[in-house]
Tab-separated table of C-alpha atoms in Angstrom:
chain	number	residue	atom	x	y	z
A	1	ASN	CA	0.236	-0.321	0.519
A	2	GLY	CA	0.747	3.603	-0.029
A	3	LEU	CA	3.146	4.847	2.743
A	4	GLY	CA	1.196	8.740	2.620
A	5	GLY	CA	3.145	12.310	3.351
A	6	TYR	CA	6.170	13.224	2.466
A	7	ASN	CA	7.577	13.129	6.509
A	8	ARG	CA	5.795	9.492	6.974
A	9	VAL	CA	7.634	8.435	3.676
A	10	THR	CA	10.807	9.849	5.311
A	11	ASN	CA	10.275	8.035	8.397
A	12	ILE	CA	9.487	4.765	7.066
A	13	THR	CA	12.841	5.143	4.288
A	14	LEU	CA	14.976	6.102	7.484
A	15	VAL	CA	13.484	2.790	8.817
A	16	CYS	CA	15.007	0.839	5.781
A	17	GLN	CA	17.881	1.992	5.755
A	18	THR	CA	19.019	0.903	8.886
A	19	ILE	CA	17.651	-2.578	8.980
A	20	ASN	CA	18.429	-3.734	4.952
A	21	GLY	CA	21.118	-6.417	5.113
A	22	TYR	CA	20.891	-6.674	9.113
A	23	VAL	CA	21.917	-10.797	9.294
A	24	LEU	CA	20.773	-12.506	12.243
A	25	SER	CA	22.787	-15.596	12.740
A	26	PRO	CA	20.988	-18.865	14.100
A	27	GLY	CA	20.203	-18.302	17.746
A	28	GLU	CA	20.171	-14.765	17.945
A	29	THR	CA	16.837	-12.083	18.704
A	30	PHE	CA	16.224	-9.060	17.246
A	31	SER	CA	14.521	-5.914	18.640
A	32	TYR	CA	13.419	-3.328	16.251
A	33	ASN	CA	14.265	-0.780	18.679
A	34	ASN	CA	17.653	-1.653	19.380
A	35	CYS	CA	18.294	-1.840	16.026
A	36	LEU	CA	16.538	1.588	14.863
A	37	GLY	CA	17.537	3.370	18.406
A	38	LYS	CA	15.365	6.321	19.755
A	39	ARG	CA	13.754	8.180	16.815
A	40	THR	CA	15.280	11.376	16.801
A	41	THR	CA	15.338	14.658	14.235
A	42	ALA	CA	19.139	14.485	14.747
A	43	LYS	CA	18.775	11.180	12.675
A	44	GLY	CA	16.037	12.797	10.377
A	45	TYR	CA	13.109	11.366	11.436
A	46	LEU	CA	10.031	14.121	11.052
A	47	SER	CA	7.357	14.678	12.979
A	48	ALA	CA	4.223	12.576	10.962
A	49	GLY	CA	1.157	10.505	12.495
A	50	ALA	CA	1.091	8.086	14.834
A	51	TYR	CA	-1.360	6.278	17.113
A	52	SER	CA	-1.193	7.477	21.589
A	53	SER	CA	-3.426	6.543	24.039
A	54	GLY	CA	-6.398	6.162	21.438
A	55	LEU	CA	-5.766	9.664	19.876
A	56	GLU	CA	-3.743	10.330	16.378
A	57	VAL	CA	-1.302	12.674	16.988
A	58	GLN	CA	1.832	14.210	15.398
A	59	GLN	CA	4.644	12.575	16.486
A	60	ILE	CA	8.862	12.228	15.990
A	61	GLY	CA	9.736	8.984	13.799
A	62	GLY	CA	5.844	8.806	12.748
A	63	GLY	CA	4.637	5.876	10.559
A	64	ILE	CA	7.355	3.573	11.539
A	65	CYS	CA	5.090	1.345	13.112
A	66	GLN	CA	4.494	0.220	9.387
A	67	GLY	CA	8.089	-1.202	8.960
A	68	SER	CA	7.398	-3.061	12.512
A	69	SER	CA	4.323	-4.680	11.103
A	70	THR	CA	5.031	-5.249	8.236
A	71	LEU	CA	8.453	-7.085	9.027
A	72	TYR	CA	6.419	-9.031	11.559
A	73	TYR	CA	4.035	-10.087	8.740
A	74	CYS	CA	7.347	-11.384	7.057
A	75	VAL	CA	8.119	-13.114	10.414
A	76	LEU	CA	5.192	-15.171	10.480
A	77	LEU	CA	5.408	-16.245	7.274
A	78	SER	CA	9.002	-17.306	7.829
A	79	ASN	CA	7.523	-19.083	10.878
A	80	LEU	CA	10.327	-16.971	12.720
A	81	LYS	CA	9.880	-17.606	16.541
A	82	VAL	CA	8.258	-13.956	17.851
A	83	VAL	CA	9.847	-13.245	21.107
A	84	GLU	CA	7.470	-9.668	21.790
A	85	ARG	CA	4.849	-7.973	19.740
A	86	SER	CA	1.642	-5.813	20.739
A	87	ASN	CA	-1.202	-4.899	18.199
A	88	HIS	CA	-2.049	-1.429	17.766
A	89	MET	CA	-5.249	0.000	19.731
A	90	PHE	CA	-6.569	0.378	16.149
A	91	SER	CA	-6.729	-1.281	13.250
A	92	VAL	CA	-4.229	-0.456	10.327
A	93	ALA	CA	-4.847	-0.174	7.154
A	94	TYR	CA	-2.108	-1.591	5.341
A	95	LEU	CA	-2.178	-5.186	6.955
A	96	PRO	CA	-5.049	-7.108	7.668
A	97	LEU	CA	-6.594	-7.077	11.325
A	98	GLY	CA	-4.098	-8.887	13.948
A	99	MET	CA	-1.239	-8.457	11.695
A	100	ASP	CA	0.585	-5.493	13.070
A	101	ALA	CA	3.400	-4.646	15.248
A	102	THR	CA	3.021	-1.317	17.093
A	103	VAL	CA	6.488	0.265	18.596
A	104	ASP	CA	6.796	2.855	21.163
A	105	TRP	CA	10.655	3.557	21.990
A	106	GLY	CA	11.462	2.600	25.845
A	107	ASN	CA	7.517	0.666	26.122
A	108	VAL	CA	6.936	-1.161	23.927
A	109	ASP	CA	8.775	-3.170	21.346
A	110	PHE	CA	8.707	-6.103	18.705
A	111	LYS	CA	10.992	-8.033	19.241
A	112	PHE	CA	11.761	-12.076	17.089
A	113	LYS	CA	14.492	-14.576	17.031
A	114	ASN	CA	16.092	-16.658	14.527
A	115	ASP	CA	15.356	-20.520	15.257
A	116	LYS	CA	16.341	-21.879	12.027
A	117	GLU	CA	19.774	-23.348	11.409
A	118	TYR	CA	20.903	-21.253	9.251
A	119	PRO	CA	21.766	-16.941	8.994
A	120	ILE	CA	18.469	-15.037	7.603
A	121	LYS	CA	18.946	-11.298	6.220
A	122	LEU	CA	16.349	-8.440	6.117
A	123	VAL	CA	16.042	-6.409	2.944
A	124	ALA	CA	13.803	-3.619	3.454
A	125	PHE	CA	12.915	-0.281	1.213
A	126	VAL	CA	10.959	1.575	-0.728
A	127	GLU	CA	10.102	2.243	-4.226
A	128	GLU	CA	7.506	4.250	-5.671
A	129	LYS	CA	5.964	4.903	-2.120
A	130	LYS	CA	5.667	1.742	-1.760
A	131	LEU	CA	7.553	-0.273	0.988
A	132	THR	CA	8.837	-3.785	0.747
A	133	VAL	CA	10.598	-6.273	3.731
A	134	GLU	CA	11.687	-9.395	2.599
A	135	ILE	CA	13.467	-12.499	4.721
A	136	TRP	CA	16.253	-14.154	3.031
A	137	GLY	CA	17.250	-17.796	4.448
A	138	THR	CA	17.803	-21.302	3.196
A	139	LYS	CA	14.604	-23.410	2.800
A	140	THR	CA	15.200	-26.524	4.666
A	141	ASP	CA	11.265	-27.943	4.432
A	142	GLU	CA	8.512	-27.930	2.178
A	143	ASN	CA	6.216	-26.524	4.864
A	144	THR	CA	4.146	-23.344	3.849
A	145	ILE	CA	2.161	-20.896	6.125
A	146	GLU	CA	-1.351	-19.765	5.305
A	147	LEU	CA	-2.333	-16.340	7.705
A	148	LYS	CA	-5.798	-16.244	8.931
A	149	SER	CA	-7.866	-13.073	10.899
A	150	VAL	CA	-10.784	-14.286	12.507
A	151	CYS	CA	-12.885	-12.161	14.613
A	152	THR	CA	-14.339	-13.676	17.524
A	153	GLY	CA	-15.873	-11.267	19.208
A	154	VAL	CA	-17.134	-7.689	19.082
A	155	PHE	CA	-17.695	-5.354	22.687
A	156	ASP	CA	-20.031	-2.388	22.778
A	157	TYR	CA	-17.981	0.983	24.061
A	158	GLU	CA	-20.168	3.741	24.959
A	159	ALA	CA	-19.573	7.854	24.606
A	160	VAL	CA	-17.732	9.561	27.650
A	161	GLU	CA	-18.505	13.541	27.822
A	162	GLU	CA	-16.074	15.784	29.695
A	163	LEU	CA	-17.252	18.913	30.831
A	164	ASP	CA	-14.719	21.295	28.661
A	165	GLU	CA	-14.860	24.977	29.535
A	166	THR	CA	-13.636	25.987	26.900
A	167	LYS	CA	-16.642	24.638	24.991
A	168	LYS	CA	-19.707	27.313	24.501
A	169	PRO	CA	-22.948	25.050	25.640
A	170	GLY	CA	-24.400	22.822	23.843
A	171	GLU	CA	-20.957	22.496	21.745
A	172	ASN	CA	-19.409	19.488	21.657
A	173	GLU	CA	-16.208	17.518	20.434
A	174	VAL	CA	-15.575	14.238	19.994
A	175	SER	CA	-11.806	13.545	20.693
A	176	VAL	CA	-12.244	9.354	20.687
A	177	THR	CA	-14.394	7.644	18.682
A	178	GLY	CA	-15.042	4.452	18.956
A	179	HIS	CA	-12.946	1.228	17.796
């Protein structure tokens, strides 16, 4: 899928430049946060849309979860061991439901282990505003992986109203929609 605006594309391109060519030996664990480090303007990251506490906000490094999520999807298809992964609070448009992996420096990481007998290599690039992530390795069996997204339930939500002294009587603002 498309990556969005200039800032988001810049951030995702920086992710690709960092993880592209990364080799994991057998038994090694990859940490998305350790590999990328803290997202800062000094590293070239720009402000772009990100989810935070149920809101979409502008944040330095916004959009990099598209890289972690796409990598997670590849890890699943490669049948590698997932060590740490959390989903976003909201669904994402670029992958099937439940196939995403959110990250937040210092709080939430995405980690996986090369539990295969040979090294693997990460390949990642942006071309024509599209993200490609691949995992290269040695095929040792004829197994194939099929991923399915299944809804197991739906939960109702309720509106919570909070008084805002800056609003005129009868004036309302929705800060977080049901999801």
